[in-house]
mmCIF file of C-alpha atoms in Angstrom:
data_model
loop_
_atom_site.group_PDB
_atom_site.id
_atom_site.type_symbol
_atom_site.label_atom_id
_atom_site.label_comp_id
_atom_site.label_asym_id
_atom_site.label_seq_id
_atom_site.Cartn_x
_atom_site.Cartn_y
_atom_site.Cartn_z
ATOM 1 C CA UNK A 1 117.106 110.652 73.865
ATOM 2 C CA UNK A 2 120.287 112.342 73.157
ATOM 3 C CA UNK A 3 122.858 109.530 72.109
ATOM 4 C CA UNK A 4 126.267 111.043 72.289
ATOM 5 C CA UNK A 5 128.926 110.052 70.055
ATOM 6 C CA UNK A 6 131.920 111.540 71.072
ATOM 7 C CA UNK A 7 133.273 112.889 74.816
ATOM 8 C CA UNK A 8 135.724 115.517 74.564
ATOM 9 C CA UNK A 9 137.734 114.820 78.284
ATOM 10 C CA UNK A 10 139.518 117.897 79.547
ATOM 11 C CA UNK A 11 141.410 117.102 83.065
ATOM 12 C CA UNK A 12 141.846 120.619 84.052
ATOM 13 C CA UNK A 13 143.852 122.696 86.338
ATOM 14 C CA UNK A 14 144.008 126.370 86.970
ATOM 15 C CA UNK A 15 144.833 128.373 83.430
ATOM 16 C CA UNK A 16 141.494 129.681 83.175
ATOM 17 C CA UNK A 17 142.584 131.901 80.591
ATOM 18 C CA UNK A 18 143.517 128.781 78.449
ATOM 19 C CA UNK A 19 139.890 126.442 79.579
ATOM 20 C CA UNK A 20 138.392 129.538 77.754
ATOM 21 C CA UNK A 21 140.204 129.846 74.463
ATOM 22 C CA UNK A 22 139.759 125.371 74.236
ATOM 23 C CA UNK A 23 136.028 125.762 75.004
ATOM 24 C CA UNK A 24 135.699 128.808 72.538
ATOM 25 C CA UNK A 25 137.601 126.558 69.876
ATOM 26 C CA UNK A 26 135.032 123.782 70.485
ATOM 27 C CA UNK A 27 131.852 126.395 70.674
ATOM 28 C CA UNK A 28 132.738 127.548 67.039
ATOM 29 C CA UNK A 29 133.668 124.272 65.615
ATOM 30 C CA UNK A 30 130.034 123.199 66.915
ATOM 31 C CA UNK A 31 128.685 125.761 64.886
ATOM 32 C CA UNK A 32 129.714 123.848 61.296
ATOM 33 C CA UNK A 33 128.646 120.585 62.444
ATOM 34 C CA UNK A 34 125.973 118.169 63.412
ATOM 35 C CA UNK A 35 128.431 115.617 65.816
ATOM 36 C CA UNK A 36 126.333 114.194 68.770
ATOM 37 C CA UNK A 37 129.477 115.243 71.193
ATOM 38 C CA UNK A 38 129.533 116.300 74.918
ATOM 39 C CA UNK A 39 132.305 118.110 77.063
ATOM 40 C CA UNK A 40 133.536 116.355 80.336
ATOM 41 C CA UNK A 41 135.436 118.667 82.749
ATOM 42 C CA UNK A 42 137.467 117.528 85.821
ATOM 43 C CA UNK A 43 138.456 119.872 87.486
ATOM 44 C CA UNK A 44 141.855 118.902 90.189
ATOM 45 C CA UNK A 45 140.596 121.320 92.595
ATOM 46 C CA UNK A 46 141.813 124.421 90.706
ATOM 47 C CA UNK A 47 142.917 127.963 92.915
ATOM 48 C CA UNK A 48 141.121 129.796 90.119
ATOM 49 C CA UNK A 49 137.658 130.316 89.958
ATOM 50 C CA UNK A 50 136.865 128.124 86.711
ATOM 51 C CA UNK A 51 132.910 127.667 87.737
ATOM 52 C CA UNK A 52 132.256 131.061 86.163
ATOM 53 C CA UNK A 53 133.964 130.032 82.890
ATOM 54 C CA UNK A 54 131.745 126.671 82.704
ATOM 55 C CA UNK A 55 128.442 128.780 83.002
ATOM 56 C CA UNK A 56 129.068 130.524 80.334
ATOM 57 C CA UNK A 57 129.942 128.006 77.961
ATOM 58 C CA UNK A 58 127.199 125.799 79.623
ATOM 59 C CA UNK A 59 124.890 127.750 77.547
ATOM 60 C CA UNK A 60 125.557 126.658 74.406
ATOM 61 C CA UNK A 61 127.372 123.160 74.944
ATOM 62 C CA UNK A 62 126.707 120.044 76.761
ATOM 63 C CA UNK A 63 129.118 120.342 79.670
ATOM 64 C CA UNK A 64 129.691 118.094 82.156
ATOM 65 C CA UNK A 65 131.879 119.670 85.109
ATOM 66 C CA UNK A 66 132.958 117.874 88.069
ATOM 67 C CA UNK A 67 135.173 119.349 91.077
ATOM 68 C CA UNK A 68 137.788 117.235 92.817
ATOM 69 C CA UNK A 69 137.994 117.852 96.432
ATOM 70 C CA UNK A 70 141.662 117.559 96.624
ATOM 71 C CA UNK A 71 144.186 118.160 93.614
ATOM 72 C CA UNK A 72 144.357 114.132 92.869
ATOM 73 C CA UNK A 73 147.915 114.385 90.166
ATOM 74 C CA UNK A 74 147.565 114.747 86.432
ATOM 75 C CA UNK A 75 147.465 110.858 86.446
ATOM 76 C CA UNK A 76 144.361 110.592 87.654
ATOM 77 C CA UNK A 77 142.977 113.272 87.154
ATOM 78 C CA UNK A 78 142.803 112.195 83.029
ATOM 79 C CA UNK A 79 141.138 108.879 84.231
ATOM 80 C CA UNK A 80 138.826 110.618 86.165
ATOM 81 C CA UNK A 81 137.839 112.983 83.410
ATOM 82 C CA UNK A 82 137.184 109.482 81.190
ATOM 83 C CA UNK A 83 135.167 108.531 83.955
ATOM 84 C CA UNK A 84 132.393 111.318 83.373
ATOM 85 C CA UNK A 85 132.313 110.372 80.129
ATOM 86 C CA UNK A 86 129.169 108.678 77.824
ATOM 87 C CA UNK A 87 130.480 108.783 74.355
ATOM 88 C CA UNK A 88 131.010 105.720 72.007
ATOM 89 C CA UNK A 89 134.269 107.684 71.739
ATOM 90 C CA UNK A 90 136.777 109.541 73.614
ATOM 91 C CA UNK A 91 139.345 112.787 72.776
ATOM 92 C CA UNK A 92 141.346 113.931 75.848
ATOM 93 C CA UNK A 93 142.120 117.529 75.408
ATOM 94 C CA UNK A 94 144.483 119.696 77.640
ATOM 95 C CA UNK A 95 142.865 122.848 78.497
ATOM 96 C CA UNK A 96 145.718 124.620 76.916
ATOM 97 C CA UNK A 97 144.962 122.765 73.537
ATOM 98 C CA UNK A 98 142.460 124.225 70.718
ATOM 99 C CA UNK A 99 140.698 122.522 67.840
ATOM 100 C CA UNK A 100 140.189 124.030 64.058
ATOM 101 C CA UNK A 101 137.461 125.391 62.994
ATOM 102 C CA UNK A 102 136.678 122.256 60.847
ATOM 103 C CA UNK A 103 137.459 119.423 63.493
ATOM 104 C CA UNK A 104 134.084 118.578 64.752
ATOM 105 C CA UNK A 105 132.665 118.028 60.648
ATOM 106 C CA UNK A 106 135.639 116.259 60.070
ATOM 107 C CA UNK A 107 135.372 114.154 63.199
ATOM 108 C CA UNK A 108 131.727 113.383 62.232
ATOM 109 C CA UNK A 109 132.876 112.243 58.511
ATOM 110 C CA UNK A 110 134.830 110.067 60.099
ATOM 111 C CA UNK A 111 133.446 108.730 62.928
ATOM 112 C CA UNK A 112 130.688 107.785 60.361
ATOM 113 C CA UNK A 113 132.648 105.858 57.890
ATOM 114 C CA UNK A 114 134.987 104.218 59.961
ATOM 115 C CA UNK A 115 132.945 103.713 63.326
ATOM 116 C CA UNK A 116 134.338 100.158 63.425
ATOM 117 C CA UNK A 117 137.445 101.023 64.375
ATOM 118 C CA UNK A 118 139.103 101.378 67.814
ATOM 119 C CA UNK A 119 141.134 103.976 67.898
ATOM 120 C CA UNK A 120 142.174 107.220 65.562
ATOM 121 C CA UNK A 121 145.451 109.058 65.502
ATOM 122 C CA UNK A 122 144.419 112.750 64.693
ATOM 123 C CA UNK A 123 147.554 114.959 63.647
ATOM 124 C CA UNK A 124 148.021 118.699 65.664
ATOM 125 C CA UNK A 125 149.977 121.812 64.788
ATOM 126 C CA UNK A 126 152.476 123.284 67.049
ATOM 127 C CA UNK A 127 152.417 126.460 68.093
ATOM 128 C CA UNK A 128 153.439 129.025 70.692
ATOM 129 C CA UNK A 129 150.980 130.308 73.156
ATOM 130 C CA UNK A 130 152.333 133.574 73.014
ATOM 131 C CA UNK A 131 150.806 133.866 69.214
ATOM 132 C CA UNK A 132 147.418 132.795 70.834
ATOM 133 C CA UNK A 133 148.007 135.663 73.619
ATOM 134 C CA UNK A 134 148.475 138.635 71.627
ATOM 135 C CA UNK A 135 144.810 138.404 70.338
ATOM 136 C CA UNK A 136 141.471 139.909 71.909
ATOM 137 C CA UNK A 137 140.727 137.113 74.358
ATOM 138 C CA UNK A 138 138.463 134.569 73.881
ATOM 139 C CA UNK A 139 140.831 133.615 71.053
ATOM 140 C CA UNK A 140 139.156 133.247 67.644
ATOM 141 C CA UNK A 141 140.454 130.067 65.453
ATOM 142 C CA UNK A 142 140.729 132.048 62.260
ATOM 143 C CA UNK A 143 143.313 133.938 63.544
ATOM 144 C CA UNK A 144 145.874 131.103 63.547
ATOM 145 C CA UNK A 145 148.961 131.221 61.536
ATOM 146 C CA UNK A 146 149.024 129.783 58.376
ATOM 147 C CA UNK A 147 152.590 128.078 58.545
ATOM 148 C CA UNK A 148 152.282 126.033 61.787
ATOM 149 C CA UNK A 149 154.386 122.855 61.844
ATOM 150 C CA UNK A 150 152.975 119.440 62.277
ATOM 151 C CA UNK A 151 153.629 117.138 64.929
ATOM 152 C CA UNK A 152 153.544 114.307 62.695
ATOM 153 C CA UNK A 153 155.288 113.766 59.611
ATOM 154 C CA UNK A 154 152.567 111.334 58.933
ATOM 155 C CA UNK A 155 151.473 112.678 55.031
ATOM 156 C CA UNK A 156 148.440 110.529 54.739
ATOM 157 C CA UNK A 157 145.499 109.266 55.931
ATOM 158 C CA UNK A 158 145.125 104.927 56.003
ATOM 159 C CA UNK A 159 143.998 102.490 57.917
ATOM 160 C CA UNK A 160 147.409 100.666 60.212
ATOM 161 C CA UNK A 161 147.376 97.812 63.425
ATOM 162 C CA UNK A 162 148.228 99.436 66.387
ATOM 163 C CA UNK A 163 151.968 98.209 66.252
ATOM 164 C CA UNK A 164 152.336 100.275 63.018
ATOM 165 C CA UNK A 165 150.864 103.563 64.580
ATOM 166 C CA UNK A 166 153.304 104.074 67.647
ATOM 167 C CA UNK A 167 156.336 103.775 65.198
ATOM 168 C CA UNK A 168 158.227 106.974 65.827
ATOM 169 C CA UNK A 169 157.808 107.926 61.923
ATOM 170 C CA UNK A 170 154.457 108.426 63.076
ATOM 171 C CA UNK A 171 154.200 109.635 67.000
ATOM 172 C CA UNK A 172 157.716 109.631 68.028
ATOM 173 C CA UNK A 173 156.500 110.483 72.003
ATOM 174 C CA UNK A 174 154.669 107.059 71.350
ATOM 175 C CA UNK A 175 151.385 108.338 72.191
ATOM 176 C CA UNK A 176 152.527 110.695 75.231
ATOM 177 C CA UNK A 177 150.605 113.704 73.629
ATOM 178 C CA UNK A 178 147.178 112.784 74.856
ATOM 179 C CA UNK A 179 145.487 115.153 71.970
ATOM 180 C CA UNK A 180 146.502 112.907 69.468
ATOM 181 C CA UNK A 181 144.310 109.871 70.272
ATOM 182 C CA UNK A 182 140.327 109.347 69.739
ATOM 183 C CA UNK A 183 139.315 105.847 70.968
ATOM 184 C CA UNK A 184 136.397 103.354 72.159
ATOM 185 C CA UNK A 185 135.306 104.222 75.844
ATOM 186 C CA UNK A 186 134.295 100.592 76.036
ATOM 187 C CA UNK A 187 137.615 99.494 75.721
ATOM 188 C CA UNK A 188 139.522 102.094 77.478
ATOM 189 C CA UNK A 189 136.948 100.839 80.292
ATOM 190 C CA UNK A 190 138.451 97.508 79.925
ATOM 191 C CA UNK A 191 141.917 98.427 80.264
ATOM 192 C CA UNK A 192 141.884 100.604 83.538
ATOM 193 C CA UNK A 193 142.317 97.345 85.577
ATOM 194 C CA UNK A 194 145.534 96.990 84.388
ATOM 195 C CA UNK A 195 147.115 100.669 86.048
ATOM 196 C CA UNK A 196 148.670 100.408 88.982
ATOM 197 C CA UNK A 197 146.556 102.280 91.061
ATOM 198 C CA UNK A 198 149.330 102.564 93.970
ATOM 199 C CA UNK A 199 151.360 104.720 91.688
ATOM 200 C CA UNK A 200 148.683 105.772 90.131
ATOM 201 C CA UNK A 201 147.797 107.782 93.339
ATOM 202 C CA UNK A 202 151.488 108.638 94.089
ATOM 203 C CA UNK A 203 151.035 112.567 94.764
ATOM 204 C CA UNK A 204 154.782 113.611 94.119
ATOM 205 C CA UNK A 205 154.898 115.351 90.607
ATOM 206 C CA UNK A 206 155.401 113.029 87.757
ATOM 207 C CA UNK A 207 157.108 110.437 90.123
ATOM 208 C CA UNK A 208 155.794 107.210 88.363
ATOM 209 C CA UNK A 209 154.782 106.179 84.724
ATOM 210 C CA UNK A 210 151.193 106.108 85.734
ATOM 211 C CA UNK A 211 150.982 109.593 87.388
ATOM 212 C CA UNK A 212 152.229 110.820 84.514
ATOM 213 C CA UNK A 213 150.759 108.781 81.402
ATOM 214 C CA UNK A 214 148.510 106.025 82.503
ATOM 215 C CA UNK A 215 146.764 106.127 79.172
ATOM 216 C CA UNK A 216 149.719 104.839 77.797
ATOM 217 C CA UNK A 217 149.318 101.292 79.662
ATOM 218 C CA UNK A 218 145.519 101.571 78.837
ATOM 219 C CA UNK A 219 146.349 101.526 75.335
ATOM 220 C CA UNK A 220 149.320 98.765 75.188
ATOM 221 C CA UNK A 221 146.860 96.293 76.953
ATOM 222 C CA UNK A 222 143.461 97.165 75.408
ATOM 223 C CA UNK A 223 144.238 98.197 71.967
ATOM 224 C CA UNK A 224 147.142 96.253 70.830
ATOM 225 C CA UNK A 225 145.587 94.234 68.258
ATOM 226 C CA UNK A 226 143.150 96.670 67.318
ATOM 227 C CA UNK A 227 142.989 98.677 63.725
ATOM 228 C CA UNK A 228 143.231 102.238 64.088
ATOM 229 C CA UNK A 229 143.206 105.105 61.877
ATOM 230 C CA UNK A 230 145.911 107.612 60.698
ATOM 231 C CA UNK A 231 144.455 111.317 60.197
ATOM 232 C CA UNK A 232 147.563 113.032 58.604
ATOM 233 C CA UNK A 233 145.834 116.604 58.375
ATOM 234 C CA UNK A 234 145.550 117.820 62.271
ATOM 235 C CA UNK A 235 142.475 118.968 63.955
ATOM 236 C CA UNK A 236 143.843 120.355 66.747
ATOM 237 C CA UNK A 237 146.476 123.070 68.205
ATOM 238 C CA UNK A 238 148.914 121.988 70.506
ATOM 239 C CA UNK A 239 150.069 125.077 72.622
ATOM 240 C CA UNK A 240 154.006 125.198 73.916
ATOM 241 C CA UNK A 241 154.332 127.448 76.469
ATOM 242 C CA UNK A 242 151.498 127.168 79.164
ATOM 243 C CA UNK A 243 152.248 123.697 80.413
ATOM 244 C CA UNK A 244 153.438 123.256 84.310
ATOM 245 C CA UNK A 245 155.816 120.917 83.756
ATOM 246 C CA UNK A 246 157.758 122.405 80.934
ATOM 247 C CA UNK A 247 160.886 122.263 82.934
ATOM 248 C CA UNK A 248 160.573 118.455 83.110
ATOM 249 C CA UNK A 249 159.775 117.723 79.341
ATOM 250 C CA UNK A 250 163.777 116.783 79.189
ATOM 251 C CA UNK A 251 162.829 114.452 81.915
ATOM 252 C CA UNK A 252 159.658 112.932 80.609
ATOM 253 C CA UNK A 253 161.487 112.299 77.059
ATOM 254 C CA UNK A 254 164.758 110.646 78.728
ATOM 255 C CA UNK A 255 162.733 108.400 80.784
ATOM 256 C CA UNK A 256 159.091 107.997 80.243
ATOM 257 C CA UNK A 257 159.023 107.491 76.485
ATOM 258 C CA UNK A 258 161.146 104.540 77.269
ATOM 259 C CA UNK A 259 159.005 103.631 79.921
ATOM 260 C CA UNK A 260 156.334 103.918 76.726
ATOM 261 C CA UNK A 261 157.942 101.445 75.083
ATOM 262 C CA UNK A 262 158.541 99.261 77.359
ATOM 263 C CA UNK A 263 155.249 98.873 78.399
ATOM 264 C CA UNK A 264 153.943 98.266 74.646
ATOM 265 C CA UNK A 265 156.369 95.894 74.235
ATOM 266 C CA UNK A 266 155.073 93.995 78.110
ATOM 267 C CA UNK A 267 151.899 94.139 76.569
ATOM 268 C CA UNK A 268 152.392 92.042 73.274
ATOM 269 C CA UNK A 269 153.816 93.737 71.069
ATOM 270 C CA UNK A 270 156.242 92.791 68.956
#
């Protein structure tokens, strides 16, 4: 039986163009690496045909696809995609985000050695999707720039509580960026209870904290006194540029990264 140890989560919407460069990333990191890993897909009811991109990747990874029959919000949409999953551990991807070539080795390295542990913080580079764009499409990893920035100036890799990893010397959104987290499906399992599911399933764009980040109250109530793990080099490409709600990013970072903290802070924290 194939015993999967890590779910890679993509809540997707439309941007076909983008699904296929993240699934291409994943397709040749596979090819350096023996990780037991499967792909969930949910897709929020998307106006683009994505069922033809899935097929073809569908040949040559475990994919899991699943349609929504309405758009359900971003919000929910990233719990749903959780929900497909069977992994001993989770990585929620946007479908505009790429891994390195190395990520899925690496990941297997360390999923090995430090299994016990709840939750990882993996680094990502920044970059422009317009330097993904200019490239024959799919997009081929090798082709990215040498100089991208980091998004953390974390500089090495240890072993912190959870209170230590959302200092903002280490993820100053506080965890926003979904790429940056791999954690236990067990006890992200035990921590959906605590959303609200009323806002949760608020429609309007962005309206309430859980719409827009209800992974962040997952983690302040079932990972706050759990030992996590810092990985300083990134494994991942974090794409500015292709995101819908670019024009709210001033928004999000006035008032739900204070939101963030608040709700660590409700949760224990101290």
């Amino acid at each position: 039986q194939f015993i999967v140890l890590l779910s890679i989560c993509i809540p997707n919407y439309n941007r076909k163009n983008c699904l296929k460069n993240c699934l291409n990333s994943i397709l040749i990191s596979k090819k350096i690496s023996k990780l037991s890993f499967e792909v969930c897909i949910s897709d929020n009811c998307s106006d683009e045909n994505i069922e033809d991109i899935i097929l073809e990747y569908s040949k040559n990874l475990n994919i899991k696809f699943k349609k929504n029959s309405e758009n359900f919000g971003l919000g929910r949409n990233i719990i749903e995609s959780v929900a497909m999953a069977s992994g001993k551990f989770v990585w929620i991807l946007g479908n505009d985000d790429l891994i390195l070539s190395n990520s899925l080795s690496e990941l297997e390295r360390l999923l090995e050695k430090y299994g016990n542990l709840d939750f990882f913080f993996i680094n990502s580079y920044n970059l422009k999707s317009s330097e993904v764009f200019k490239y024959r499409q799919p997009f081929e990893t090798k082709n990215l720039p040498s100089d991208m920035k980091k998004f953390s100036l974390a500089n090495k890799d240890q072993i912190v509580s959870f209170d230590q990893l959302i200092d903002p010397k280490i993820s100053f959104d506080f965890l926003l960026g979904l790429y940056l987290s791999i954690f236990k499906r067990d006890k992200w399992n035990s921590g959906v209870s605590y959303i609200n599911q009323k806002d949760l399933n608020d429609k309007r764009t962005f309206s309430t904290f859980q719409n827009t980040c209800p992974h962040i109250t997952i983690f302040a109530n079932s990972f706050f006194k759990s030992k996590c793990f810092i990985k300083s080099d990134p494994l991942s490409v974090n794409l500015s540029g292709e995101r819908e709600w670019v024009n709210l990013y001033s928004f999000i970072e006035l008032v739900r990264i204070p939101e963030a903290i608040d709700c660590y802070f409700k949760s224990g924290l101290s």
